[in-house]
Short mmCIF file of C-alpha atoms in Angstrom, two decimals:
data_model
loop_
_atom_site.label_atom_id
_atom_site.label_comp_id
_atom_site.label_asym_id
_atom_site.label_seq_id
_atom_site.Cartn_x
_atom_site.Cartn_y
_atom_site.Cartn_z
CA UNK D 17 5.14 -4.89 14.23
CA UNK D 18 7.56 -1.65 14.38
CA UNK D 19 6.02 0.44 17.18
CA UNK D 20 6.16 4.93 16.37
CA UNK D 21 9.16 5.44 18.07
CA UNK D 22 11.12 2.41 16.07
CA UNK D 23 10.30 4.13 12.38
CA UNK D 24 11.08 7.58 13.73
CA UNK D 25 14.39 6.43 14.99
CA UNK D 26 15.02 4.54 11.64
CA UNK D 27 14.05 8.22 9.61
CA UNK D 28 16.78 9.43 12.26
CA UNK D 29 19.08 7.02 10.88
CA UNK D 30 18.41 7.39 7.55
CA UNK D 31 18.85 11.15 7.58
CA UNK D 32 22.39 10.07 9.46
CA UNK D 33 22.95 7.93 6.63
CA UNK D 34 22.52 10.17 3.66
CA UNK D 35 24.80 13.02 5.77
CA UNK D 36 27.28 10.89 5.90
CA UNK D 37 27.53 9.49 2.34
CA UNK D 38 29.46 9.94 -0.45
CA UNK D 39 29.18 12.79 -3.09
CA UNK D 40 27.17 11.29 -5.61
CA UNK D 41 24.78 10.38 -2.63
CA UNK D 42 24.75 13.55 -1.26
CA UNK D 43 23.99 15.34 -4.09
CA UNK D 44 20.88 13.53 -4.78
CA UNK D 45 19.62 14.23 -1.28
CA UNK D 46 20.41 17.75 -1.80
CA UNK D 47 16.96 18.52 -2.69
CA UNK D 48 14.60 20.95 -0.70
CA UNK D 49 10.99 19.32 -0.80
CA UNK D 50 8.78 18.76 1.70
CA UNK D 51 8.27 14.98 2.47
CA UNK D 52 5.38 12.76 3.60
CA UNK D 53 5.80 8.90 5.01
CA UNK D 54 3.07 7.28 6.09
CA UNK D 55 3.49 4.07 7.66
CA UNK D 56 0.34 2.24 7.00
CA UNK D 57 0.02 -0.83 9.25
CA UNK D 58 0.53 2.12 12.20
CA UNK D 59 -2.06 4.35 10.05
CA UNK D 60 0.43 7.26 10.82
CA UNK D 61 2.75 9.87 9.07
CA UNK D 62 5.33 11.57 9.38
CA UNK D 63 5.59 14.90 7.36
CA UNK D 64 8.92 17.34 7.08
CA UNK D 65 11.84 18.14 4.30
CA UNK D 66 14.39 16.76 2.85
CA UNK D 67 17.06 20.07 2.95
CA UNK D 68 20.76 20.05 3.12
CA UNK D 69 20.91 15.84 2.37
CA UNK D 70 19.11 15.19 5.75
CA UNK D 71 15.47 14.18 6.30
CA UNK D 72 13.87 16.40 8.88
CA UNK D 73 11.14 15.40 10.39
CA UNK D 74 8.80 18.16 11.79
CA UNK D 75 5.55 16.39 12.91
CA UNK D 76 4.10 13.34 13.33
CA UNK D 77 0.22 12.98 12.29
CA UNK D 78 -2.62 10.20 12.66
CA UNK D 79 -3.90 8.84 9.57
CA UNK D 80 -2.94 9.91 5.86
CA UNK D 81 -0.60 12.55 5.24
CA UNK D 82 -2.75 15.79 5.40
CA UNK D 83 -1.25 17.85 2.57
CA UNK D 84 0.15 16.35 -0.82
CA UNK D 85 4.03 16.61 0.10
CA UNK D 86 6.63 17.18 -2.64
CA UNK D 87 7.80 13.86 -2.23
CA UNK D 88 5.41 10.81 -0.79
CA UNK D 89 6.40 7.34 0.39
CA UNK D 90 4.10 4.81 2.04
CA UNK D 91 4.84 1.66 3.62
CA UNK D 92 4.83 -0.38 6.30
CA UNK D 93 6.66 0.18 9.61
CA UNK D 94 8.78 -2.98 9.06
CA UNK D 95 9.48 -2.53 6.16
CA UNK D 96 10.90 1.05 6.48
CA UNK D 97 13.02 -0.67 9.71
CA UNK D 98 14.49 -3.35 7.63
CA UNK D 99 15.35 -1.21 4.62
CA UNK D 100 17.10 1.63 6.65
CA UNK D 101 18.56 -1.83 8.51
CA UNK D 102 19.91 -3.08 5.14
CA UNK D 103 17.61 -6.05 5.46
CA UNK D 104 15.18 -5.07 2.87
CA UNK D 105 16.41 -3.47 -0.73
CA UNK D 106 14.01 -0.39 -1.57
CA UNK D 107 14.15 -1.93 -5.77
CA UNK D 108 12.65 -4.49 -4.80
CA UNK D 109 10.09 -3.43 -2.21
CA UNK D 110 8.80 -0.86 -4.72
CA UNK D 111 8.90 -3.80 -7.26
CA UNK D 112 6.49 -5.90 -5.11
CA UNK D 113 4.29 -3.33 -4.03
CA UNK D 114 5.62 -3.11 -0.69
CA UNK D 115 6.79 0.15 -0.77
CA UNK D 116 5.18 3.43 -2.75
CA UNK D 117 7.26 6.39 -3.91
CA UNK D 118 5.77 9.03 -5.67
CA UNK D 119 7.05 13.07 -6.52
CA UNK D 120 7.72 14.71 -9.55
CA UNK D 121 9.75 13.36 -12.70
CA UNK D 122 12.62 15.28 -12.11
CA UNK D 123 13.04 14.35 -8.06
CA UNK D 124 12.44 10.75 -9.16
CA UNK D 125 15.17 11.08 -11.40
CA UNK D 126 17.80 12.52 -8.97
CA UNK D 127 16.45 10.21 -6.20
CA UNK D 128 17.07 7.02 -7.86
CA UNK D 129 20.77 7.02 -7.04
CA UNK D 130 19.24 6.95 -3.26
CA UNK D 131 17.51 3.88 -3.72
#
C-alpha cells in the first residue's frame, strides 16, 4: 500500500508533468480551481489548486475532503502511484470504478485532454 509521502510525491510529479507538456496539455491545465484528492485506502486528502498548469498542493487533511473543491478526485493511493507512473491509464480506472472525477461540465470538458 502507497504510504502519504509516496502519493504526495506522485501529485509532485504530476504537477512536473503537466508543466512540462505540450500546448494542448497545458492549456487544459490552465485552469484556476481549487482541487480535492482523497486517497481512500489512506482515508486522507489532499486539498489545493490547480493554477498556472501545476497542481499545488496546500494541505494535507485526515478523512474526507472538508470543503466541496472545484474539482474532486478519489482513489486509492496505488492507484494514483501507478497512473502518475504510467502503469495505470486514468480511462480506464474511471471506467472500472477505480478512480472518481467529478467538477463542473465545462472543467470536465477541458480536462479530458489530461486524461
Amino acid at each position: 500500500m502507497a504510504t502519504i509521502t509516496e502519493c504526495r510525491d506522485a501529485l509532485d510529479r504530476l504537477s512536473d508533468n503537466l508543466a512540462r507538456a505540450d500546448d494542448g496539455v497545458r492549456g487544459a491545465a490552465a485552469l484556476d480551481r481549487t482541487l480535492s484528492c482523497h486517497i481512500t485506502d489512506l482515508d486522507t486528502t489532499f486539498t489545493g489548486r490547480l493554477a498556472n498548469g501545476r497542481i499545488e498542493v496546500q494541505d494535507t487533511v485526515p478523512g474526507p475532503p472538508p470543503a466541496k473543491a472545484q474539482i474532486r478526485l478519489a482513489m486509492s493511493g496505488d492507484d494514483l502511484v501507478a497512473m502518475v507512473g504510467g502503469e495505470l491509464n486514468f480511462a480506464k480506472a474511471w471506467a472500472a470504478g477505480r478512480v472518481r472525477l467529478e467538477a463542473g461540465f465545462r472543467d470536465l470538458i477541458r480536462l479530458r485532454s489530461l486524461l
